[in-house]
Tab-separated table of C-alpha atoms and ligand atoms in Angstrom:
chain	number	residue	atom	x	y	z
A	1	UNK	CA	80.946	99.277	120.692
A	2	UNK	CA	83.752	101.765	119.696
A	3	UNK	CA	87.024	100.181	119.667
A	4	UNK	CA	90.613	100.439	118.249
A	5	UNK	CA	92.552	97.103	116.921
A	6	UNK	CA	96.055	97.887	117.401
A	7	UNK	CA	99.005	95.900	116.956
A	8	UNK	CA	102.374	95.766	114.728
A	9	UNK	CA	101.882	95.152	110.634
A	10	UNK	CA	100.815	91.745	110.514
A	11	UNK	CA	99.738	91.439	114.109
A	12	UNK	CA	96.335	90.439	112.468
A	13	UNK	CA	94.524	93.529	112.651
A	14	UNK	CA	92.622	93.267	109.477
A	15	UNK	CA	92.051	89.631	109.402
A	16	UNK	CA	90.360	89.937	113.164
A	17	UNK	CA	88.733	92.959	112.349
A	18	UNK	CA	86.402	91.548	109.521
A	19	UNK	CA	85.326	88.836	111.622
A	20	UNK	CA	84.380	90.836	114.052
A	21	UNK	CA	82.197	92.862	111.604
A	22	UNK	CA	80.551	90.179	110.219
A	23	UNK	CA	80.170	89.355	114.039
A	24	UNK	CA	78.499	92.592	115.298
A	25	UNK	CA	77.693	94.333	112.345
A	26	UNK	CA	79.709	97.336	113.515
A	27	UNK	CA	82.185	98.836	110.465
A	28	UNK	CA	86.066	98.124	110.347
A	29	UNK	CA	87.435	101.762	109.476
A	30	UNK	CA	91.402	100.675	108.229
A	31	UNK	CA	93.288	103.448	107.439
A	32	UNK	CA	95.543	100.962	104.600
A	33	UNK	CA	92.077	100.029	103.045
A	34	UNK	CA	90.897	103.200	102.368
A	35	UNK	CA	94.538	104.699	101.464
A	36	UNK	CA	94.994	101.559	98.801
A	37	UNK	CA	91.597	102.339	97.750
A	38	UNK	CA	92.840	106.242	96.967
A	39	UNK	CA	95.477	104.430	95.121
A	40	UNK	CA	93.816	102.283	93.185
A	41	UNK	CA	91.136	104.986	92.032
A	42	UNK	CA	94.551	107.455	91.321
A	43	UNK	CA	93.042	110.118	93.331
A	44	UNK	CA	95.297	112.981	94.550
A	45	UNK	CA	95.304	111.479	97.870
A	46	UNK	CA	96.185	108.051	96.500
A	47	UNK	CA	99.177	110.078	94.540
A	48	UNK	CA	100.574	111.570	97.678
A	49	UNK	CA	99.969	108.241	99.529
A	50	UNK	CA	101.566	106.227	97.604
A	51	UNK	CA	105.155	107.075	98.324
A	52	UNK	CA	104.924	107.295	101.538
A	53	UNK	CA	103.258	103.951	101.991
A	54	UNK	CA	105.915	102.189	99.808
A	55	UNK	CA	108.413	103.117	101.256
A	56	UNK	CA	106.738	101.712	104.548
A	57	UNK	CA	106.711	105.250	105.839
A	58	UNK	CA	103.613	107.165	107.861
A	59	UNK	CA	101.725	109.185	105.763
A	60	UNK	CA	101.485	112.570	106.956
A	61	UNK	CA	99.144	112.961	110.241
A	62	UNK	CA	96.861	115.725	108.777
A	63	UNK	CA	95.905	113.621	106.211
A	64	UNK	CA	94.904	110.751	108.584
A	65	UNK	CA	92.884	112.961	110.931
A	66	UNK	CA	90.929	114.201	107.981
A	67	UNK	CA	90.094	110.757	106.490
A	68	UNK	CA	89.337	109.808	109.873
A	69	UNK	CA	87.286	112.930	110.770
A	70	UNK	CA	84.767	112.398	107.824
A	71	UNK	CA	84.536	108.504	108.210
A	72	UNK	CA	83.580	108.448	111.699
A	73	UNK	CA	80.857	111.240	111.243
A	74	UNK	CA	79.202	108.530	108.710
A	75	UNK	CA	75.731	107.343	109.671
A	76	UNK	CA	76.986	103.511	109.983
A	77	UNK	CA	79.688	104.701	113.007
A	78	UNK	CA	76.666	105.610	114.583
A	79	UNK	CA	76.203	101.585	116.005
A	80	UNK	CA	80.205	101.836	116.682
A	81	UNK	CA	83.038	101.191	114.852
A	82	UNK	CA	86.627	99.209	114.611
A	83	UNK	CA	89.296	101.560	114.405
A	84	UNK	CA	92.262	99.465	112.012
A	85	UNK	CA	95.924	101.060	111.761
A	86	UNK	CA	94.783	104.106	113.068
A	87	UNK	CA	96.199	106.037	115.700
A	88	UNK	CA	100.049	105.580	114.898
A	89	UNK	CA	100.951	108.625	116.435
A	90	UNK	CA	100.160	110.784	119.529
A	91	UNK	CA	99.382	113.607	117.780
A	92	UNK	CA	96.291	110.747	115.648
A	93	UNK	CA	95.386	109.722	119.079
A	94	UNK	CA	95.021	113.220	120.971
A	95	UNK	CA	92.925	114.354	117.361
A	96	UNK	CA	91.016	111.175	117.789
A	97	UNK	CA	89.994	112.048	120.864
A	98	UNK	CA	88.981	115.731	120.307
A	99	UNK	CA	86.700	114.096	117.359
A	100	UNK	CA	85.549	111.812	119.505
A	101	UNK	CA	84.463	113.957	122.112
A	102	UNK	CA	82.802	116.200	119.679
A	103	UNK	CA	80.535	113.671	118.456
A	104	UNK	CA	79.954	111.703	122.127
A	105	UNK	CA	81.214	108.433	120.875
A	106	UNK	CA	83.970	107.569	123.838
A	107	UNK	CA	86.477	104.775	123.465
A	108	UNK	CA	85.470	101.636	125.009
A	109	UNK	CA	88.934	99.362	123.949
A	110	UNK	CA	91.745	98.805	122.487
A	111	UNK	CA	92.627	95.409	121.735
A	112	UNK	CA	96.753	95.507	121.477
A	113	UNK	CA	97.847	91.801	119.356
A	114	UNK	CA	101.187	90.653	120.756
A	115	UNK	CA	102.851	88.646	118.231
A	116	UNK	CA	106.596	88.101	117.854
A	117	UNK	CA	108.666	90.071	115.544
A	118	UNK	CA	110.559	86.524	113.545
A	119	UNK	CA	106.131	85.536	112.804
A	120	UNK	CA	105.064	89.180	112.072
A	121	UNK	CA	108.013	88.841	108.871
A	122	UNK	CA	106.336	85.131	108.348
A	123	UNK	CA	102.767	86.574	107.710
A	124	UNK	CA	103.482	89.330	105.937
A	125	UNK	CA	106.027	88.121	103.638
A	126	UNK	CA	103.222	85.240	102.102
A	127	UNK	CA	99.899	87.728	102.580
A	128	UNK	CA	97.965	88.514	99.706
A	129	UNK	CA	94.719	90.792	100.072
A	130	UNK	CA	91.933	91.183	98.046
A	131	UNK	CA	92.088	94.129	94.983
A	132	UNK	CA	88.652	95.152	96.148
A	133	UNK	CA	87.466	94.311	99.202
A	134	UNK	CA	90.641	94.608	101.409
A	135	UNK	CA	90.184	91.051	102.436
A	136	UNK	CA	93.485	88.905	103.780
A	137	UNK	CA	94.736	85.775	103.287
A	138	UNK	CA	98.277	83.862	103.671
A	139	UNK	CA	99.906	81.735	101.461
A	140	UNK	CA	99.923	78.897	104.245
A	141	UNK	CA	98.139	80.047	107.023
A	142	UNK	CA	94.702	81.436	105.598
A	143	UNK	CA	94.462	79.842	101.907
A	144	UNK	CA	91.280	81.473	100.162
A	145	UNK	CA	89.131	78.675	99.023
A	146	UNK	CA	90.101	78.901	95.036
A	147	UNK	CA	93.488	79.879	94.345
A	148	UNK	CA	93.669	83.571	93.682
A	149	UNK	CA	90.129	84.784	94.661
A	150	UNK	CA	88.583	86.387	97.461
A	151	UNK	CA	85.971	84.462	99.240
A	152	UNK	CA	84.316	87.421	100.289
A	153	UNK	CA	83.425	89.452	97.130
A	154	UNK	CA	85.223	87.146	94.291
A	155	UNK	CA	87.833	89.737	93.071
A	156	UNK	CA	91.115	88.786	92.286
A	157	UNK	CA	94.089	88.773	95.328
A	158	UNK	CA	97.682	90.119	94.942
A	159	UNK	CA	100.664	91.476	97.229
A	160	UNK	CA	100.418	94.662	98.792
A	161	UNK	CA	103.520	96.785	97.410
A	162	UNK	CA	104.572	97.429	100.642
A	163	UNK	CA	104.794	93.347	101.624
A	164	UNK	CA	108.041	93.412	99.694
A	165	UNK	CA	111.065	92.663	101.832
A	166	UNK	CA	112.720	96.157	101.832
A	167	UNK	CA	110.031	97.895	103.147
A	168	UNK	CA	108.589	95.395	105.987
A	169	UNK	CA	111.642	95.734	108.220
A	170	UNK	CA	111.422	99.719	107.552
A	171	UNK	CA	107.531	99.562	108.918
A	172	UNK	CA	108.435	97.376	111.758
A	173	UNK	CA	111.268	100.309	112.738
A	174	UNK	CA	108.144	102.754	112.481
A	175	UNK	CA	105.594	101.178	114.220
A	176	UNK	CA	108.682	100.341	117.108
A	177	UNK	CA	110.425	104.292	116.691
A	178	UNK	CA	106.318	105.842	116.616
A	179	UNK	CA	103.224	103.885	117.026
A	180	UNK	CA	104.026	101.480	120.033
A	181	UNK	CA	104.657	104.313	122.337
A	182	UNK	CA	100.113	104.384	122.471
A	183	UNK	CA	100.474	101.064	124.304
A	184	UNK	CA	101.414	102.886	127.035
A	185	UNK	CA	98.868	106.257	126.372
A	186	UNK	CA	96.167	103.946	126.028
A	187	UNK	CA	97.222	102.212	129.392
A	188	UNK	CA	97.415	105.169	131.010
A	189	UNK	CA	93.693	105.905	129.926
A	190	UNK	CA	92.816	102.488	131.561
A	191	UNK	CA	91.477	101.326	128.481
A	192	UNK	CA	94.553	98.896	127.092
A	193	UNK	CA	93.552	94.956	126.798
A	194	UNK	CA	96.542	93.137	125.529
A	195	UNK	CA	96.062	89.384	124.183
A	196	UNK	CA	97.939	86.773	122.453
A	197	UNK	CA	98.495	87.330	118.803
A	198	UNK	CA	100.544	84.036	118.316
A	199	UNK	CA	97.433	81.837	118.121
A	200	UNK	CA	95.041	80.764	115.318
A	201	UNK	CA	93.093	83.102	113.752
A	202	UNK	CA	90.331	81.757	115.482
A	203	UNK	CA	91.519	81.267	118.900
A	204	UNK	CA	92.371	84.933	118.619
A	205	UNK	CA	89.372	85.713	117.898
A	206	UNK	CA	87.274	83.686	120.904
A	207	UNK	CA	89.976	86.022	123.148
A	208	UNK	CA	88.506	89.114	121.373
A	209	UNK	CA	85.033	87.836	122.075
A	210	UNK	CA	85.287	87.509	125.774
A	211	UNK	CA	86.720	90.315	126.069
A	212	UNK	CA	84.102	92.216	124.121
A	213	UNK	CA	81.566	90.295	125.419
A	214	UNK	CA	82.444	91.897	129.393
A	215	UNK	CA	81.806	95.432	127.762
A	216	UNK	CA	78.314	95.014	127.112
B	1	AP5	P1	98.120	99.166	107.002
B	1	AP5	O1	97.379	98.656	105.834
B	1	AP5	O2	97.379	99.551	108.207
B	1	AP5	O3	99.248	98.115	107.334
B	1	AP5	P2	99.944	97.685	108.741
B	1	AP5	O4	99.595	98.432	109.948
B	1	AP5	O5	101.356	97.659	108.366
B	1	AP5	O6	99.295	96.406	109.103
B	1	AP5	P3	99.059	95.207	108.185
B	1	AP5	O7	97.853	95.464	107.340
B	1	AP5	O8	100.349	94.895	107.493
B	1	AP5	O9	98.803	94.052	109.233
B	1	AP5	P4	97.491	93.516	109.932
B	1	AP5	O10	97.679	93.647	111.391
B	1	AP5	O11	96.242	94.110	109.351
B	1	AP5	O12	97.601	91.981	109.554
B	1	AP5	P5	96.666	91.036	108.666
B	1	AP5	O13	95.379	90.789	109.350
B	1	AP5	O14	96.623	91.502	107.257
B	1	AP5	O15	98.985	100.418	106.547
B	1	AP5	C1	99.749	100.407	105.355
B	1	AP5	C2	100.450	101.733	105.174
B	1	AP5	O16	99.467	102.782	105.046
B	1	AP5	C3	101.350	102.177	106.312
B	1	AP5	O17	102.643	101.627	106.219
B	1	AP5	C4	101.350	103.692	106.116
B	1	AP5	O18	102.190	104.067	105.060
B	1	AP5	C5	99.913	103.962	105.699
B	1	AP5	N1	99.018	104.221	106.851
B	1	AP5	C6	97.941	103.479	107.226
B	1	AP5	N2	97.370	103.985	108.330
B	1	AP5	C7	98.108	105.072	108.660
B	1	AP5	C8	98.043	105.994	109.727
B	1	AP5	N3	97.090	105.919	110.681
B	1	AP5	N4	98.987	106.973	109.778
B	1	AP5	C9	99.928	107.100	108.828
B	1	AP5	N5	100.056	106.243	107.799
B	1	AP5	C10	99.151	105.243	107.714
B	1	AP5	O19	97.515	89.666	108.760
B	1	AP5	C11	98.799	89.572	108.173
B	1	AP5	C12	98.980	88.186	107.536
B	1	AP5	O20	99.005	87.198	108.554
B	1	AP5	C13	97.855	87.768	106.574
B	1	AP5	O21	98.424	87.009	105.563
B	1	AP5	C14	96.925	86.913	107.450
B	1	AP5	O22	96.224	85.953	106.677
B	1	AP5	C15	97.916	86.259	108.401
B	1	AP5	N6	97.380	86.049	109.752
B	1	AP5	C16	96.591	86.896	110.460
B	1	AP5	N7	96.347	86.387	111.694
B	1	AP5	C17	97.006	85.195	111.753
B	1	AP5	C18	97.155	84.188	112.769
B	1	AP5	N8	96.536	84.302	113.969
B	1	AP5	N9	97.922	83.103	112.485
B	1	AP5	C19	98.549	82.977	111.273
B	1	AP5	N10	98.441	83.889	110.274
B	1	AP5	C20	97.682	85.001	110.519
B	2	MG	MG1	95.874	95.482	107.819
């Protein structure tokens, strides 16, 4: 199964796409993860990064068709994959598909999470993640089971940098001025699913299910 979770910041991408990977046992690829991860490890890419993604900016496309290029000619994409935050622009989505073409792996979905812009501020504004495992929770809506600790892998949570309030209404303005303009390319393709993002976490995910569930 090769599909893309799309959706606004805090639409749920993340949270949705580890369940469905302990679900299938197909990889979550998210673009944020692996830039943080950059970041954290103070690599030259996590330099450059960085001041883009505080700022709640895109990071240059070349630099997301590379990452993206090497990660999905990895061994485990070979079973499929979950795309996360990746495309945001046409130019991602038309490389994605030249990549994609070169190593036979066509699109089977994209899963677009509708969820209203006053909630989107509401979940991002109390998310923490997890330092090493990319993991997210919500103050309120998805406590971990101890206070500040992952339930996954048992390293400590925090807030993103970019979850502060100055640069959440500036990545809502990007994703609305440069990434949702792919809900109608994808459309077009006849590949666009669009579901209900405004539910529980798990309700969302049963939708994803049956929809996945018709593709194989
Ligand atoms: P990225 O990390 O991808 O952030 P994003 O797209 O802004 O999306 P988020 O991670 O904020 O939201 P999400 O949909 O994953 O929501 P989540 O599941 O966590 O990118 C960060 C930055 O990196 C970008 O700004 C950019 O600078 C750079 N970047 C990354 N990819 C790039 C690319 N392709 N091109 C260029 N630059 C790129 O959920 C949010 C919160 O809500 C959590 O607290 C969660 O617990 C809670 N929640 C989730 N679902 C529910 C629900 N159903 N009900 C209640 N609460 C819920
Ligand atoms: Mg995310």
């Amino acid at each position: 199964m090769n599909l893309i979770l799309f959706g606004p910041p805090g639409a749920g991408k993340g949270t949705q796409a580890k369940k469905l990977v302990d679900f299938y046992g197909i990889p979550q690829i998210s673009t944020g993860d692996i830039l943080r991860a950059n970041v954290r490890e103070g690599t030259e890419l996590g330099f450059v990064a960085k001041a883009y993604m505080d700022k709640g900016d895109l990071v240059p496309d070349e630099v997301l068709i590379g990452i993206i290029k090497n990660r999905l000619k990895e061994p485990d994409c070979k079973i499929g994959f979950i795309l996360d935050g990746y495309p945001r622009t046409v130019s991602q989505a038309n490389a994605l598909e030249v990549i994609l073409d070169e190593i036979n792996k066509p699109l089977d979905v994209i899963l677009n999470l509708e969820v209203p812009n006053k909630k989107l501020i509401e979940r991002i504004s109390g998310r923490l993640i997890c330092r090493n495992c990319g993991a997210s929770y919500h103050r309120i809506f998805n406590q971990p089971k101890k206070e500040g600790i992952c339930d996954i892998c048992g390293d400590e949570i925090y807030q993103r940098s970019d979850d502060k309030e100055e640069s959440v209404q500036n990545r809502l303005n990007v994703y609305k001025m440069q990434t949702q303009l792919l809900i109608d390319y994808y459309f077009k393709k006849g590949i666009l699913v669009t579901l209900e993002g405004n539910k529980e976490i798990d309700e969302v995910l049963e939708d994803i299910k049956v929809v996945l569930a018709k593709l194989a």
